[in-house]
Amino acid sequence: MNNRYVVPQKRLGVQELEVKPLLTTTNGKKLKLSAMVDSGCTHTCIDEELVKKKKIPTKKLERPITCRNSDGTIAGKKDITKFVKMDLNINGHNKQLDAVVTPLQSSDLFLGHDWLTNHNPKIDWKQGIIKFNRCPASCSFPHSDISFEPGIRQLQSNEDTEEKEPDPTNPEDLPAYMKPFAHLFNKKNFDKLPERTEWDHEINFTENAPTEISSKVYSMTPLEREELDKFLDENLATNRIRPSKSPYAAPCFFVPKKDGSLRLCQDYRKLNDITIKDKTPLPLISEVLDQLKDAKVFNKLDIIWGYNNVRIREGDEWKAAFLTNRGLFEPTVMFFGMSNSPATFSRMMATIFREMIQEGSLANYMDDFIIPAKDDEELEARTIRFLKIAEKHNLSFKRTKCEFNVSSTTVLGTVIGNGKATMEEEKVKAIRDWAVPTTVKQVESFLGFANFYRRFIKNFSTIAQPLNELKSKKGEKWYWNDEQQQAFEQIKQAIASEPVLALPKDKGKFRVEVDASNYGTGAVLSQEQENKWHPVAFMSKTLSEAERNYEIYDKELLAIIKALKLWRHYLLDAKERFEIWTDHENLKYFREPQKLNARQARWYLMLQEYDFLLRHIPGKTNTKADILSRLIKPDTSNDNRGVEMFKEKMFIRRLEESTPIYDVTLLHNRRFEILADETVLEKIRKCERRETRILEEMKKQPEKVWENKGIIYRQGRIYVPDNQEIRDFILHDHHNSPDAGHPGTYRMLESVKRTFWWPTIKTDIRRYVRGCDMCQKNKTIRRPDHIPLNPLPIPDKPWEEISIDMIGPLPKSKEKDAIIVIVDRFSKMIHLVPTTTSLTSMDLAEIYKEEVWRHHGIPKRIISDRGPQFASKFMESLCKALGIERNLSTAYHPQTDGQTERMNQEIETYLRAFINYRQDDWTRWLPMAEFHYNDKTHAATGQTPFFLNYGLHPWKGNITVETTNPTATSLIEELEDVREEAKAAMEANNEMMRERGNNKHHKDSFAEGDKVWLETTNIHSNRPTRKLDHKRYGPFEILKQIGDRSYKLKLPDTWAIHDVFHTSLLTKVRDPEFDSQKKPTPPPPDIINEEEEYEVEEIRGHRRKGRGIQFLVHWKGYGNEDDSWIPRSSLENAEEALSEYKAKLPNGKL
């Protein structure tokens, strides 16, 4: 609330206007109030006694407001300190507002100057009417009227009727400068056949299109036959159709309009299936909005009968023929239902109004035209120019959908006005209108919905704590206090604003989740932005009395129709096919040809416009849409036969049982995110090029070095100039990100060189890897074995031989406590499968079938150690039945299976770098670990597993190096050559393995003051398992040498262990050389009550000590070795960290 408002208690009598009753919704309660319109009152006010009597929740103002009379004297005995939030409903005109609480005398509510300024209503004192015709676009019914009579001043009902076109002979509601063009708002202007133009609609067929399309004549009622005759006679007279002898025939049927009249529709689905799709894009939503953002005033016009203003290309008319009981006819103009109609119409509008659009005096999206201007004079001139062009091309407009001289308007779901673009109120109305819970079950429902978006809401667990308390007290007496109300409002506000609710972007796949209950329909529109699914809009609609009587399949389809209508501007020209998530078990009815009623026929016609797939999501897992469909509980024939509503291909099939689908944050490839927005590329373009070598190469060898759009390419790779900041960023991203996974020098070099190059790239990468503290702490140090290695023979091709091993037991993660590791011995490709240590031979066989056989077939040999899984008779018989030769490794020392052991170490190293302290989220990182390994060059083969299997590298973003595009034949030949080279490389590598056993290992030497890593051997860890814990702790400073082979270290004060260690447990720290690797200096302690206090970053565990509880604290800016056990009494200023820790515990209890 803004504290600058002054609220006088005396009203200006000449401008008083009382309206009652007035419906307001606050705290979920509906109240009928009397109201006074008072322009002398600077802010809307509500009576203090009413607020107390009705127990309306209030909020505290940031600063008190002093009330003053019109002469400046102080009014009242006390300042205003509270306000209430309410939804104001005046005869269907809805708007949310805040009202300050103060004593009133004659009315419950004063609608003050702020309300008048916001809505700018037109007041007709003579007729006693307030017109809401200049409202902001966020009002739900911006054209409602209030009527009043002297002494009574009652609200007059305003029924929502069927839209009717105004009479052009009496254009009273048109601005004066538009009256000469009144005929453009009348259907009679449409009767002339349009001329042929450059944008005539083309119908081009795909290869192997059928030579004929047959259909049957649908039977019609006498009334429908009468309407058909009327349609045919009128359109034959205007030459919009003509008799045909076409081998193609589309069926037709009637769809009732809301006013009871009938509209003839052609079923062009078979035609659309064989039509080459026109890829002409619709205007970008972002560009349309940019054209309008700085305007002060707008006119908005909606074109009507647009498609019939476009001729079909001469010679293509026969392709669109339709069959009736009077014979076959073909249209000469574009009809509704043809697949490329939107593209053709968009191209037509862009051509006709090209000059106005290019100069910024007109914005257009499909049939919507918005004329922006800085003032009324400019708006008038632009509108007259626009209407003259429309008149020339015989275009007409629908008056009921037009807006004139408004200061703000809704365009493509966004409110434009006052120099900014904001979210349309309709998008968040379902959330803002969420009624206050009155039971624990309703609280659980609300929190269940909010939990889907908790990752976007800062401190969610702390905010939601008062509501969680109600859940934990289920069965006890219900209560709802200010604390719960504040938490409820705060979460609603967070969900209905950024970053949870996102403005839609031009690029990014859409998803619609819908559900229907017995009382309403709910939907969530989401878009994938930066690899995360963000909600874009919410919908919650109450079913009418008639709709509540629909069959369940009709209700489910109605939810889809309502969502598509509401979000049409996003979904109609979506760049990718979007998915509709619904419990489509209820839609099976429409998968078979049915006799459609009038309502279903209208839906069927609308569905043809969209390119979507239906994905089944069981009702119990479709939580978001399900909750929205149940938010509000109200008080409790056409002969179209043989129409198949949904084709089989529109459904995503399930294999066996459906797997529940939830919101998952996918692998976020930061590298290609920043390149996609060209931040790095722009820096490279602007960077000064100082190296003479690359510039000389570009002059002497233009076929190897060239420049394109400010970027230099060297043999197809982007040249990075001598700029440490840019090179450091690239190195950091190719080493530290989850899909990079902290590779060694060899693999990191191969990865970076796929895209980038600079002269010192190899040296820089070696220095970067040496200085990475995460690698130094976690990676296994390769020490020579003293037993000679005996590598197995090399297979001839991928997946002939595989090795299998298990990593475990691990801390439970999603009920799994082990990992099955399956490795192809030729390509080194791996598959990682979470499982349990109680795995049986039958379970392992099932994993093999699902994860290996379905991708790669049956191997000739499986290599494994003698685990109980392979020793069982079942696996023995399975191997024999599949023709798989068993080759168990040497007892107690399985070096024939060495590659799997090394693989296990690499997987554990990767997980150590990214899992949380509790080690219970490793299943989340397993897919990234698998991708990371399969995309890295293997030392033994010289290639990545991906490339050896498929002959290409996976595409991971928007950067594509410039190179040639080989033919399929050359690609196969190249892949065969590469595999031969890989086999030779593996044989050479085997020779190196045989000789490795005799090599001697040289340990580092240390001096006083050196920093070292300490092996974790024999050191107790607070983490669940050593397998996923750091290999080394530190770094620690050497204080002095003790004897020949031991050193005394400076350990943390909290470590109660001996501080002298043998040299075999120490490794010298390699200092980082790049800025991105250097850790910031730990923050200084805060001074609280004259005592130092360090900031708690995270609480990682708890234990009972005596009669109290201690918590394991991780301090902000410090390493794990500085973690310490702290009693509860010392954590008074860390309540948020404590709440977050408790929220992660089972049942939220210690």
CSV table of N, CA and C in Angstrom, one decimal, residues 248 292 416 533 566 671 780 848 864 944-945 1061 1106:
chain,number,residue,atom,x,y,z
A,248,TYR,N,-12.1,-35.4,-55.8
A,248,TYR,CA,-12.0,-35.2,-54.3
A,248,TYR,C,-13.4,-34.7,-53.8
A,292,LEU,N,4.0,-1.8,-29.5
A,292,LEU,CA,3.0,-1.1,-28.8
A,292,LEU,C,3.4,-0.5,-27.5
A,416,ILE,N,-1.3,-4.1,-22.5
A,416,ILE,CA,-0.4,-3.1,-23.0
A,416,ILE,C,-1.0,-1.7,-22.6
A,533,TRP,N,10.2,-26.1,-17.0
A,533,TRP,CA,8.8,-25.9,-17.3
A,533,TRP,C,8.3,-24.8,-16.4
A,566,LEU,N,-9.0,-20.1,-24.5
A,566,LEU,CA,-8.4,-19.1,-23.7
A,566,LEU,C,-7.0,-18.8,-24.2
A,671,ARG,N,26.5,-24.0,-20.7
A,671,ARG,CA,27.4,-23.6,-21.8
A,671,ARG,C,26.6,-23.1,-23.0
A,780,THR,N,40.4,-40.7,-8.0
A,780,THR,CA,41.2,-41.7,-7.5
A,780,THR,C,42.6,-41.6,-8.1
A,848,TYR,N,18.7,-56.1,-17.9
A,848,TYR,CA,19.4,-56.4,-19.2
A,848,TYR,C,18.5,-56.3,-20.4
A,864,SER,N,32.0,-60.6,-15.9
A,864,SER,CA,31.5,-60.2,-14.6
A,864,SER,C,32.4,-60.9,-13.5
A,944,THR,N,34.8,-40.9,-28.7
A,944,THR,CA,33.7,-40.9,-27.7
A,944,THR,C,32.9,-42.2,-27.9
A,945,PRO,N,32.3,-42.8,-26.9
A,945,PRO,CA,31.4,-43.9,-27.1
A,945,PRO,C,30.2,-43.5,-28.0
A,1061,PHE,N,50.7,-37.6,10.2
A,1061,PHE,CA,50.3,-38.5,9.2
A,1061,PHE,C,51.5,-39.0,8.3
A,1106,GLY,N,23.5,-36.0,25.3
A,1106,GLY,CA,23.0,-35.8,26.7
A,1106,GLY,C,21.5,-35.7,26.6
